[in-house]
Amino acid sequence: MKLRILLASVALATAVPAAAETLDNATVVQLASIGLGDEAIIAKIQASPANFDVTTDALIALKQDGVSSAVIAAMIEASNTTKASSSVAGSIDSPDPMVPHPSGVYMLADWLEEPKMLVIDATTSNQTKTGGFLGYALTGGIASMSFKAVIPNSEARVQTSDKRPTFYFYFDQADTSLSNRGGGNFWVAGAVTSPAEFSLVEFKVKKNRREAKVGKFNIGGAKAGVMDKDQIGFDYERIAPGVFEVTPQADLQPGEYGFIYSSSTGGGTGAAAVGAQTSRIFDFSIEK
């Protein structure tokens, strides 16, 4: 009976993983004081979680306690790595635009008790609808036939009651401290580098979908892209390499909106050239 209890206790002890040891300044001083070599201490620092104090006073104290310069350098490097990892991990919703964020489009939710960035996921519209075909046919092509990008659902996931919200665009640039994080190339072929390549438009809600004009065609020719009269003006400012602050030029009325980036997906002439395009749309709602 006693043997079974002993075996069960041993099994339970081996099944519980040991708590991860976190190194600090005192631990390093202790390892150095017993004569453990620099290589062994540095290897331990590199293999363990750490919470080092690397302020000037702390570094002086470490040196006075007999810790070598090589070990102190390893402690500083480990401390910097820990801080950088924490910054990147928490950057997805940081309200500070100068904190690293994954590339993409964000809305600053500064109306919340704790402000944060809201990621606006891209919606790809591969469906293009036509409008005004009857008028085009009856007038022999004098009246224009329009083409519309269509996205699903009657409202966007990201919503705000702020009539003039602030957006931040993060692009893949040479300076990767503020953009190009999260892996992969978020933007289309890496070619998008400025908000000037986008059009801000208002969508018309039709049952369970939203539509916006992205081209027109008549007897005089075809035009791809959002028409000037359908574009909503916005200003943008580069605040860092690859990072832009974007704001509408006027208050937006309640409704459905989106930043559209369109790229050609096929060849063709006339109406075929207008319809052959894919639109990436960063949509949002202005609530009443």
PDB file of C-alpha atoms in Angstrom:
ATOM      1  CA  MET A   1       0.000   0.000   0.000  1.00  0.00           C
ATOM      2  CA  LYS A   2       2.786   2.431   0.981  1.00  0.00           C
ATOM      3  CA  LEU A   3       4.654   1.518  -2.194  1.00  0.00           C
ATOM      4  CA  ARG A   4       1.633   2.385  -4.375  1.00  0.00           C
ATOM      5  CA  ILE A   5       1.261   5.757  -2.638  1.00  0.00           C
ATOM      6  CA  LEU A   6       4.971   6.465  -3.126  1.00  0.00           C
ATOM      7  CA  LEU A   7       4.806   5.580  -6.825  1.00  0.00           C
ATOM      8  CA  ALA A   8       1.717   7.733  -7.312  1.00  0.00           C
ATOM      9  CA  SER A   9       3.446  10.672  -5.633  1.00  0.00           C
ATOM     10  CA  VAL A  10       6.494  10.291  -7.862  1.00  0.00           C
ATOM     11  CA  ALA A  11       4.310  10.121 -10.971  1.00  0.00           C
ATOM     12  CA  LEU A  12       2.440  13.259  -9.955  1.00  0.00           C
ATOM     13  CA  ALA A  13       5.659  15.141  -9.293  1.00  0.00           C
ATOM     14  CA  THR A  14       7.141  14.234 -12.675  1.00  0.00           C
ATOM     15  CA  ALA A  15       3.882  15.153 -14.474  1.00  0.00           C
ATOM     16  CA  VAL A  16       3.961  18.744 -13.188  1.00  0.00           C
ATOM     17  CA  PRO A  17       6.344  20.858 -15.294  1.00  0.00           C
ATOM     18  CA  ALA A  18       8.892  22.970 -13.460  1.00  0.00           C
ATOM     19  CA  ALA A  19       8.152  26.669 -13.388  1.00  0.00           C
ATOM     20  CA  ALA A  20      10.239  28.657 -15.845  1.00  0.00           C
ATOM     21  CA  GLU A  21      13.118  30.435 -14.115  1.00  0.00           C
ATOM     22  CA  THR A  22      13.366  34.173 -14.752  1.00  0.00           C
ATOM     23  CA  LEU A  23      16.852  35.610 -14.415  1.00  0.00           C
ATOM     24  CA  ASP A  24      17.491  38.955 -12.769  1.00  0.00           C
ATOM     25  CA  ASN A  25      20.549  40.952 -11.718  1.00  0.00           C
ATOM     26  CA  ALA A  26      20.904  39.094  -8.407  1.00  0.00           C
ATOM     27  CA  THR A  27      20.887  35.729 -10.180  1.00  0.00           C
ATOM     28  CA  VAL A  28      23.692  36.802 -12.513  1.00  0.00           C
ATOM     29  CA  VAL A  29      25.760  38.155  -9.590  1.00  0.00           C
ATOM     30  CA  GLN A  30      25.296  34.818  -7.820  1.00  0.00           C
ATOM     31  CA  LEU A  31      26.444  32.855 -10.873  1.00  0.00           C
ATOM     32  CA  ALA A  32      29.477  35.101 -11.299  1.00  0.00           C
ATOM     33  CA  SER A  33      30.399  34.860  -7.600  1.00  0.00           C
ATOM     34  CA  ILE A  34      30.772  31.058  -7.729  1.00  0.00           C
ATOM     35  CA  GLY A  35      33.245  31.327 -10.582  1.00  0.00           C
ATOM     36  CA  LEU A  36      30.993  30.184 -13.421  1.00  0.00           C
ATOM     37  CA  GLY A  37      32.654  31.256 -16.660  1.00  0.00           C
ATOM     38  CA  ASP A  38      31.365  34.003 -18.952  1.00  0.00           C
ATOM     39  CA  GLU A  39      30.418  31.552 -21.711  1.00  0.00           C
ATOM     40  CA  ALA A  40      28.204  29.529 -19.362  1.00  0.00           C
ATOM     41  CA  ILE A  41      26.515  32.603 -17.868  1.00  0.00           C
ATOM     42  CA  ILE A  42      25.865  34.113 -21.297  1.00  0.00           C
ATOM     43  CA  ALA A  43      24.435  30.807 -22.530  1.00  0.00           C
ATOM     44  CA  LYS A  44      22.122  30.766 -19.513  1.00  0.00           C
ATOM     45  CA  ILE A  45      21.011  34.354 -20.237  1.00  0.00           C
ATOM     46  CA  GLN A  46      20.268  33.517 -23.874  1.00  0.00           C
ATOM     47  CA  ALA A  47      18.271  30.409 -22.951  1.00  0.00           C
ATOM     48  CA  SER A  48      16.156  31.848 -20.106  1.00  0.00           C
ATOM     49  CA  PRO A  49      13.432  34.471 -19.619  1.00  0.00           C
ATOM     50  CA  ALA A  50      14.955  37.574 -18.070  1.00  0.00           C
ATOM     51  CA  ASN A  51      13.967  40.706 -16.200  1.00  0.00           C
ATOM     52  CA  PHE A  52      17.195  42.699 -15.961  1.00  0.00           C
ATOM     53  CA  ASP A  53      17.716  46.192 -14.597  1.00  0.00           C
ATOM     54  CA  VAL A  54      20.165  47.818 -17.029  1.00  0.00           C
ATOM     55  CA  THR A  55      20.015  51.401 -15.808  1.00  0.00           C
ATOM     56  CA  THR A  56      23.348  53.176 -15.322  1.00  0.00           C
ATOM     57  CA  ASP A  57      23.367  52.684 -11.544  1.00  0.00           C
ATOM     58  CA  ALA A  58      22.516  48.994 -11.934  1.00  0.00           C
ATOM     59  CA  LEU A  59      25.341  48.467 -14.439  1.00  0.00           C
ATOM     60  CA  ILE A  60      27.833  50.121 -12.078  1.00  0.00           C
ATOM     61  CA  ALA A  61      26.655  47.854  -9.253  1.00  0.00           C
ATOM     62  CA  LEU A  62      27.031  44.763 -11.471  1.00  0.00           C
ATOM     63  CA  LYS A  63      30.621  45.714 -12.304  1.00  0.00           C
ATOM     64  CA  GLN A  64      31.432  46.316  -8.654  1.00  0.00           C
ATOM     65  CA  ASP A  65      30.002  42.867  -7.847  1.00  0.00           C
ATOM     66  CA  GLY A  66      32.477  41.265 -10.237  1.00  0.00           C
ATOM     67  CA  VAL A  67      30.255  40.680 -13.284  1.00  0.00           C
ATOM     68  CA  SER A  68      32.318  40.849 -16.480  1.00  0.00           C
ATOM     69  CA  SER A  69      31.712  43.328 -19.313  1.00  0.00           C
ATOM     70  CA  ALA A  70      30.822  40.472 -21.696  1.00  0.00           C
ATOM     71  CA  VAL A  71      28.079  39.220 -19.367  1.00  0.00           C
ATOM     72  CA  ILE A  72      26.764  42.754 -18.789  1.00  0.00           C
ATOM     73  CA  ALA A  73      26.595  43.257 -22.576  1.00  0.00           C
ATOM     74  CA  ALA A  74      24.574  40.027 -22.893  1.00  0.00           C
ATOM     75  CA  MET A  75      22.191  41.287 -20.199  1.00  0.00           C
ATOM     76  CA  ILE A  76      21.673  44.582 -22.059  1.00  0.00           C
ATOM     77  CA  GLU A  77      21.020  42.735 -25.343  1.00  0.00           C
ATOM     78  CA  ALA A  78      18.530  40.396 -23.661  1.00  0.00           C
ATOM     79  CA  SER A  79      16.742  43.350 -22.056  1.00  0.00           C
ATOM     80  CA  ASN A  80      16.454  45.178 -25.391  1.00  0.00           C
ATOM     81  CA  THR A  81      15.143  42.049 -27.128  1.00  0.00           C
ATOM     82  CA  THR A  82      12.474  41.579 -24.463  1.00  0.00           C
ATOM     83  CA  LYS A  83      11.320  45.201 -24.771  1.00  0.00           C
ATOM     84  CA  ALA A  84      11.217  45.036 -28.576  1.00  0.00           C
ATOM     85  CA  SER A  85       9.203  41.794 -28.526  1.00  0.00           C
ATOM     86  CA  SER A  86       6.710  43.292 -26.080  1.00  0.00           C
ATOM     87  CA  SER A  87       6.347  46.408 -28.221  1.00  0.00           C
ATOM     88  CA  VAL A  88       5.696  44.478 -31.436  1.00  0.00           C
ATOM     89  CA  ALA A  89       3.314  42.021 -29.783  1.00  0.00           C
ATOM     90  CA  GLY A  90       1.169  44.817 -28.380  1.00  0.00           C
ATOM     91  CA  SER A  91       1.302  47.093 -31.396  1.00  0.00           C
ATOM     92  CA  ILE A  92      -1.773  45.834 -33.253  1.00  0.00           C
ATOM     93  CA  ASP A  93      -4.131  48.172 -31.355  1.00  0.00           C
ATOM     94  CA  SER A  94      -1.790  50.761 -29.822  1.00  0.00           C
ATOM     95  CA  PRO A  95      -3.277  54.267 -30.279  1.00  0.00           C
ATOM     96  CA  ASP A  96       0.226  55.674 -30.759  1.00  0.00           C
ATOM     97  CA  PRO A  97       0.857  55.773 -34.534  1.00  0.00           C
ATOM     98  CA  MET A  98       4.619  55.810 -33.951  1.00  0.00           C
ATOM     99  CA  VAL A  99       4.476  52.374 -32.319  1.00  0.00           C
ATOM    100  CA  PRO A 100       5.131  49.564 -34.852  1.00  0.00           C
ATOM    101  CA  HIS A 101       1.938  48.235 -36.478  1.00  0.00           C
ATOM    102  CA  PRO A 102       1.402  45.526 -39.093  1.00  0.00           C
ATOM    103  CA  SER A 103       0.910  46.994 -42.558  1.00  0.00           C
ATOM    104  CA  GLY A 104      -2.684  47.880 -43.384  1.00  0.00           C
ATOM    105  CA  VAL A 105      -5.390  50.470 -42.704  1.00  0.00           C
ATOM    106  CA  TYR A 106      -6.508  51.475 -39.201  1.00  0.00           C
ATOM    107  CA  MET A 107      -9.132  53.745 -37.671  1.00  0.00           C
ATOM    108  CA  LEU A 108      -8.164  55.562 -34.476  1.00  0.00           C
ATOM    109  CA  ALA A 109     -10.892  54.905 -31.908  1.00  0.00           C
ATOM    110  CA  ASP A 110     -10.056  57.905 -29.723  1.00  0.00           C
ATOM    111  CA  TRP A 111     -13.639  58.146 -28.461  1.00  0.00           C
ATOM    112  CA  LEU A 112     -13.189  55.055 -26.286  1.00  0.00           C
ATOM    113  CA  GLU A 113     -12.300  55.307 -22.610  1.00  0.00           C
ATOM    114  CA  GLU A 114      -9.046  53.577 -23.541  1.00  0.00           C
ATOM    115  CA  PRO A 115      -8.245  54.717 -27.126  1.00  0.00           C
ATOM    116  CA  LYS A 116      -6.958  52.098 -29.544  1.00  0.00           C
ATOM    117  CA  MET A 117      -6.452  51.375 -33.242  1.00  0.00           C
ATOM    118  CA  LEU A 118      -9.153  49.369 -35.037  1.00  0.00           C
ATOM    119  CA  VAL A 119      -7.894  47.228 -37.906  1.00  0.00           C
ATOM    120  CA  ILE A 120      -9.956  47.638 -41.081  1.00  0.00           C
ATOM    121  CA  ASP A 121      -9.665  44.332 -42.915  1.00  0.00           C
ATOM    122  CA  ALA A 122      -9.572  44.457 -46.704  1.00  0.00           C
ATOM    123  CA  THR A 123     -12.582  43.167 -48.590  1.00  0.00           C
ATOM    124  CA  THR A 124     -11.840  42.048 -52.138  1.00  0.00           C
ATOM    125  CA  SER A 125     -14.600  42.731 -54.666  1.00  0.00           C
ATOM    126  CA  ASN A 126     -14.314  40.447 -57.691  1.00  0.00           C
ATOM    127  CA  GLN A 127     -17.931  41.072 -58.677  1.00  0.00           C
ATOM    128  CA  THR A 128     -18.737  44.002 -60.974  1.00  0.00           C
ATOM    129  CA  LYS A 129     -22.373  44.897 -61.698  1.00  0.00           C
ATOM    130  CA  THR A 130     -23.690  47.040 -64.524  1.00  0.00           C
ATOM    131  CA  GLY A 131     -26.222  49.840 -64.222  1.00  0.00           C
ATOM    132  CA  GLY A 132     -28.028  51.988 -66.775  1.00  0.00           C
ATOM    133  CA  PHE A 133     -27.857  49.334 -69.468  1.00  0.00           C
ATOM    134  CA  LEU A 134     -31.401  50.091 -70.698  1.00  0.00           C
ATOM    135  CA  GLY A 135     -30.638  53.788 -71.173  1.00  0.00           C
ATOM    136  CA  TYR A 136     -27.391  52.894 -72.905  1.00  0.00           C
ATOM    137  CA  ALA A 137     -29.220  50.556 -75.284  1.00  0.00           C
ATOM    138  CA  LEU A 138     -32.132  52.918 -76.028  1.00  0.00           C
ATOM    139  CA  THR A 139     -29.851  55.878 -76.796  1.00  0.00           C
ATOM    140  CA  GLY A 140     -27.434  53.910 -78.930  1.00  0.00           C
ATOM    141  CA  GLY A 141     -24.627  54.354 -76.438  1.00  0.00           C
ATOM    142  CA  ILE A 142     -25.065  58.075 -75.828  1.00  0.00           C
ATOM    143  CA  ALA A 143     -26.194  57.491 -72.241  1.00  0.00           C
ATOM    144  CA  SER A 144     -23.515  55.954 -70.032  1.00  0.00           C
ATOM    145  CA  MET A 145     -23.599  52.470 -68.585  1.00  0.00           C
ATOM    146  CA  SER A 146     -21.990  52.299 -65.155  1.00  0.00           C
ATOM    147  CA  PHE A 147     -19.971  49.563 -63.487  1.00  0.00           C
ATOM    148  CA  LYS A 148     -20.202  48.971 -59.742  1.00  0.00           C
ATOM    149  CA  ALA A 149     -17.991  47.146 -57.260  1.00  0.00           C
ATOM    150  CA  VAL A 150     -20.090  44.967 -54.944  1.00  0.00           C
ATOM    151  CA  ILE A 151     -19.224  43.847 -51.412  1.00  0.00           C
ATOM    152  CA  PRO A 152     -21.364  41.645 -49.150  1.00  0.00           C
ATOM    153  CA  ASN A 153     -23.382  42.646 -46.068  1.00  0.00           C
ATOM    154  CA  SER A 154     -25.359  45.806 -45.458  1.00  0.00           C
ATOM    155  CA  GLU A 155     -22.866  47.391 -43.061  1.00  0.00           C
ATOM    156  CA  ALA A 156     -19.177  47.341 -42.245  1.00  0.00           C
ATOM    157  CA  ARG A 157     -17.619  45.600 -39.268  1.00  0.00           C
ATOM    158  CA  VAL A 158     -15.758  48.747 -38.116  1.00  0.00           C
ATOM    159  CA  GLN A 159     -18.181  51.487 -37.062  1.00  0.00           C
ATOM    160  CA  THR A 160     -17.941  54.932 -35.497  1.00  0.00           C
ATOM    161  CA  SER A 161     -20.168  57.893 -34.638  1.00  0.00           C
ATOM    162  CA  ASP A 162     -17.273  60.295 -35.268  1.00  0.00           C
ATOM    163  CA  LYS A 163     -18.190  62.239 -38.414  1.00  0.00           C
ATOM    164  CA  ARG A 164     -14.550  62.913 -39.292  1.00  0.00           C
ATOM    165  CA  PRO A 165     -12.500  59.944 -38.066  1.00  0.00           C
ATOM    166  CA  THR A 166      -8.719  59.694 -38.264  1.00  0.00           C
ATOM    167  CA  PHE A 167      -7.122  56.822 -40.184  1.00  0.00           C
ATOM    168  CA  TYR A 168      -3.573  55.509 -40.359  1.00  0.00           C
ATOM    169  CA  PHE A 169      -2.127  53.730 -43.392  1.00  0.00           C
ATOM    170  CA  TYR A 170       0.946  51.545 -42.874  1.00  0.00           C
ATOM    171  CA  PHE A 171       2.783  50.543 -46.043  1.00  0.00           C
ATOM    172  CA  ASP A 172       5.638  48.121 -46.774  1.00  0.00           C
ATOM    173  CA  GLN A 173       8.690  50.362 -46.820  1.00  0.00           C
ATOM    174  CA  ALA A 174      12.436  50.036 -46.365  1.00  0.00           C
ATOM    175  CA  ASP A 175      12.029  51.205 -42.750  1.00  0.00           C
ATOM    176  CA  THR A 176      10.467  48.128 -41.152  1.00  0.00           C
ATOM    177  CA  SER A 177      10.379  49.602 -37.645  1.00  0.00           C
ATOM    178  CA  LEU A 178       6.879  50.995 -38.241  1.00  0.00           C
ATOM    179  CA  SER A 179       5.459  48.863 -41.058  1.00  0.00           C
ATOM    180  CA  ASN A 180       5.825  45.571 -42.943  1.00  0.00           C
ATOM    181  CA  ARG A 181       5.213  43.447 -39.869  1.00  0.00           C
ATOM    182  CA  GLY A 182       3.143  40.357 -39.375  1.00  0.00           C
ATOM    183  CA  GLY A 183       4.661  38.392 -42.235  1.00  0.00           C
ATOM    184  CA  GLY A 184       3.929  38.359 -45.931  1.00  0.00           C
ATOM    185  CA  ASN A 185       3.256  41.237 -48.263  1.00  0.00           C
ATOM    186  CA  PHE A 186      -0.106  42.724 -47.296  1.00  0.00           C
ATOM    187  CA  TRP A 187      -0.390  45.171 -50.180  1.00  0.00           C
ATOM    188  CA  VAL A 188      -1.043  44.274 -53.806  1.00  0.00           C
ATOM    189  CA  ALA A 189       2.266  43.224 -55.336  1.00  0.00           C
ATOM    190  CA  GLY A 190       3.990  45.589 -52.886  1.00  0.00           C
ATOM    191  CA  ALA A 191       3.244  48.438 -55.299  1.00  0.00           C
ATOM    192  CA  VAL A 192       0.964  50.545 -53.073  1.00  0.00           C
ATOM    193  CA  THR A 193       2.954  53.234 -51.274  1.00  0.00           C
ATOM    194  CA  SER A 194       0.606  56.176 -50.652  1.00  0.00           C
ATOM    195  CA  PRO A 195      -3.028  56.967 -49.735  1.00  0.00           C
ATOM    196  CA  ALA A 196      -3.111  59.004 -52.974  1.00  0.00           C
ATOM    197  CA  GLU A 197      -3.632  55.690 -54.793  1.00  0.00           C
ATOM    198  CA  PHE A 198      -6.973  55.189 -53.004  1.00  0.00           C
ATOM    199  CA  SER A 199     -10.426  56.682 -53.506  1.00  0.00           C
ATOM    200  CA  LEU A 200     -12.772  57.354 -50.592  1.00  0.00           C
ATOM    201  CA  VAL A 201     -16.375  56.675 -51.633  1.00  0.00           C
ATOM    202  CA  GLU A 202     -19.817  56.253 -50.143  1.00  0.00           C
ATOM    203  CA  PHE A 203     -21.554  52.927 -50.779  1.00  0.00           C
ATOM    204  CA  LYS A 204     -25.206  52.508 -51.617  1.00  0.00           C
ATOM    205  CA  VAL A 205     -26.860  49.818 -49.514  1.00  0.00           C
ATOM    206  CA  LYS A 206     -28.916  47.311 -51.510  1.00  0.00           C
ATOM    207  CA  LYS A 207     -30.499  44.613 -49.327  1.00  0.00           C
ATOM    208  CA  ASN A 208     -27.590  42.446 -48.143  1.00  0.00           C
ATOM    209  CA  ARG A 209     -24.840  44.136 -50.150  1.00  0.00           C
ATOM    210  CA  ARG A 210     -23.153  47.489 -50.803  1.00  0.00           C
ATOM    211  CA  GLU A 211     -22.290  49.003 -54.182  1.00  0.00           C
ATOM    212  CA  ALA A 212     -20.062  51.812 -55.477  1.00  0.00           C
ATOM    213  CA  LYS A 213     -19.388  53.017 -59.027  1.00  0.00           C
ATOM    214  CA  VAL A 214     -15.941  52.094 -60.316  1.00  0.00           C
ATOM    215  CA  GLY A 215     -16.263  52.897 -64.021  1.00  0.00           C
ATOM    216  CA  LYS A 216     -18.493  53.884 -66.922  1.00  0.00           C
ATOM    217  CA  PHE A 217     -18.854  53.199 -70.642  1.00  0.00           C
ATOM    218  CA  ASN A 218     -20.629  54.956 -73.490  1.00  0.00           C
ATOM    219  CA  ILE A 219     -20.226  55.579 -77.184  1.00  0.00           C
ATOM    220  CA  GLY A 220     -17.428  58.012 -76.448  1.00  0.00           C
ATOM    221  CA  GLY A 221     -15.292  55.444 -74.644  1.00  0.00           C
ATOM    222  CA  ALA A 222     -14.679  53.770 -71.314  1.00  0.00           C
ATOM    223  CA  LYS A 223     -13.299  55.026 -68.023  1.00  0.00           C
ATOM    224  CA  ALA A 224     -12.110  52.739 -65.243  1.00  0.00           C
ATOM    225  CA  GLY A 225     -11.889  53.849 -61.629  1.00  0.00           C
ATOM    226  CA  VAL A 226     -14.034  55.983 -59.352  1.00  0.00           C
ATOM    227  CA  MET A 227     -15.432  59.068 -61.079  1.00  0.00           C
ATOM    228  CA  ASP A 228     -14.275  62.431 -59.748  1.00  0.00           C
ATOM    229  CA  LYS A 229     -17.796  63.420 -58.711  1.00  0.00           C
ATOM    230  CA  ASP A 230     -18.135  60.223 -56.670  1.00  0.00           C
ATOM    231  CA  GLN A 231     -14.894  60.690 -54.746  1.00  0.00           C
ATOM    232  CA  ILE A 232     -14.863  62.112 -51.227  1.00  0.00           C
ATOM    233  CA  GLY A 233     -11.916  64.390 -50.555  1.00  0.00           C
ATOM    234  CA  PHE A 234      -9.402  63.517 -47.860  1.00  0.00           C
ATOM    235  CA  ASP A 235      -6.072  64.885 -46.679  1.00  0.00           C
ATOM    236  CA  TYR A 236      -3.047  62.845 -45.752  1.00  0.00           C
ATOM    237  CA  GLU A 237       0.291  63.510 -44.086  1.00  0.00           C
ATOM    238  CA  ARG A 238       3.407  61.342 -43.958  1.00  0.00           C
ATOM    239  CA  ILE A 239       4.353  61.097 -40.286  1.00  0.00           C
ATOM    240  CA  ALA A 240       7.093  58.471 -40.694  1.00  0.00           C
ATOM    241  CA  PRO A 241       8.525  56.321 -43.515  1.00  0.00           C
ATOM    242  CA  GLY A 242       5.596  54.240 -44.768  1.00  0.00           C
ATOM    243  CA  VAL A 243       3.131  55.719 -42.236  1.00  0.00           C
ATOM    244  CA  PHE A 244       0.401  58.220 -43.192  1.00  0.00           C
ATOM    245  CA  GLU A 245      -2.293  60.001 -41.196  1.00  0.00           C
ATOM    246  CA  VAL A 246      -5.498  60.348 -43.230  1.00  0.00           C
ATOM    247  CA  THR A 247      -8.559  62.502 -42.463  1.00  0.00           C
ATOM    248  CA  PRO A 248     -11.680  63.363 -44.539  1.00  0.00           C
ATOM    249  CA  GLN A 249     -11.825  66.986 -45.661  1.00  0.00           C
ATOM    250  CA  ALA A 250     -15.415  67.344 -44.423  1.00  0.00           C
ATOM    251  CA  ASP A 251     -17.764  65.618 -41.996  1.00  0.00           C
ATOM    252  CA  LEU A 252     -19.198  62.338 -43.272  1.00  0.00           C
ATOM    253  CA  GLN A 253     -22.938  61.829 -42.996  1.00  0.00           C
ATOM    254  CA  PRO A 254     -24.248  58.550 -41.516  1.00  0.00           C
ATOM    255  CA  GLY A 255     -23.786  55.762 -44.055  1.00  0.00           C
ATOM    256  CA  GLU A 256     -21.399  53.199 -45.505  1.00  0.00           C
ATOM    257  CA  TYR A 257     -17.958  54.219 -46.774  1.00  0.00           C
ATOM    258  CA  GLY A 258     -14.716  52.690 -47.923  1.00  0.00           C
ATOM    259  CA  PHE A 259     -11.216  53.368 -49.247  1.00  0.00           C
ATOM    260  CA  ILE A 260     -10.958  51.643 -52.639  1.00  0.00           C
ATOM    261  CA  TYR A 261      -7.807  50.486 -54.370  1.00  0.00           C
ATOM    262  CA  SER A 262      -8.494  49.016 -57.821  1.00  0.00           C
ATOM    263  CA  SER A 263      -6.155  47.057 -60.057  1.00  0.00           C
ATOM    264  CA  SER A 264      -6.699  45.621 -63.519  1.00  0.00           C
ATOM    265  CA  THR A 265      -7.143  41.862 -63.679  1.00  0.00           C
ATOM    266  CA  GLY A 266      -7.489  41.328 -67.390  1.00  0.00           C
ATOM    267  CA  GLY A 267      -7.291  42.846 -70.832  1.00  0.00           C
ATOM    268  CA  GLY A 268      -9.955  43.946 -73.241  1.00  0.00           C
ATOM    269  CA  THR A 269     -11.324  47.018 -74.927  1.00  0.00           C
ATOM    270  CA  GLY A 270     -14.425  49.114 -74.339  1.00  0.00           C
ATOM    271  CA  ALA A 271     -16.746  47.784 -71.649  1.00  0.00           C
ATOM    272  CA  ALA A 272     -14.582  44.696 -71.152  1.00  0.00           C
ATOM    273  CA  ALA A 273     -11.645  46.877 -70.115  1.00  0.00           C
ATOM    274  CA  VAL A 274     -13.719  48.626 -67.442  1.00  0.00           C
ATOM    275  CA  GLY A 275     -15.191  45.488 -65.973  1.00  0.00           C
ATOM    276  CA  ALA A 276     -11.920  43.556 -65.803  1.00  0.00           C
ATOM    277  CA  GLN A 277     -10.672  44.766 -62.441  1.00  0.00           C
ATOM    278  CA  THR A 278     -10.380  43.726 -58.818  1.00  0.00           C
ATOM    279  CA  SER A 279     -11.024  46.197 -56.005  1.00  0.00           C
ATOM    280  CA  ARG A 280      -9.632  45.983 -52.482  1.00  0.00           C
ATOM    281  CA  ILE A 281     -11.947  47.906 -50.183  1.00  0.00           C
ATOM    282  CA  PHE A 282     -11.329  49.027 -46.603  1.00  0.00           C
ATOM    283  CA  ASP A 283     -14.880  49.668 -45.467  1.00  0.00           C
ATOM    284  CA  PHE A 284     -16.337  51.393 -42.410  1.00  0.00           C
ATOM    285  CA  SER A 285     -19.655  52.783 -41.190  1.00  0.00           C
ATOM    286  CA  ILE A 286     -20.603  56.198 -39.844  1.00  0.00           C
ATOM    287  CA  GLU A 287     -23.395  55.656 -37.342  1.00  0.00           C
ATOM    288  CA  LYS A 288     -26.271  58.026 -36.662  1.00  0.00           C
TER     289      LYS A 288
END
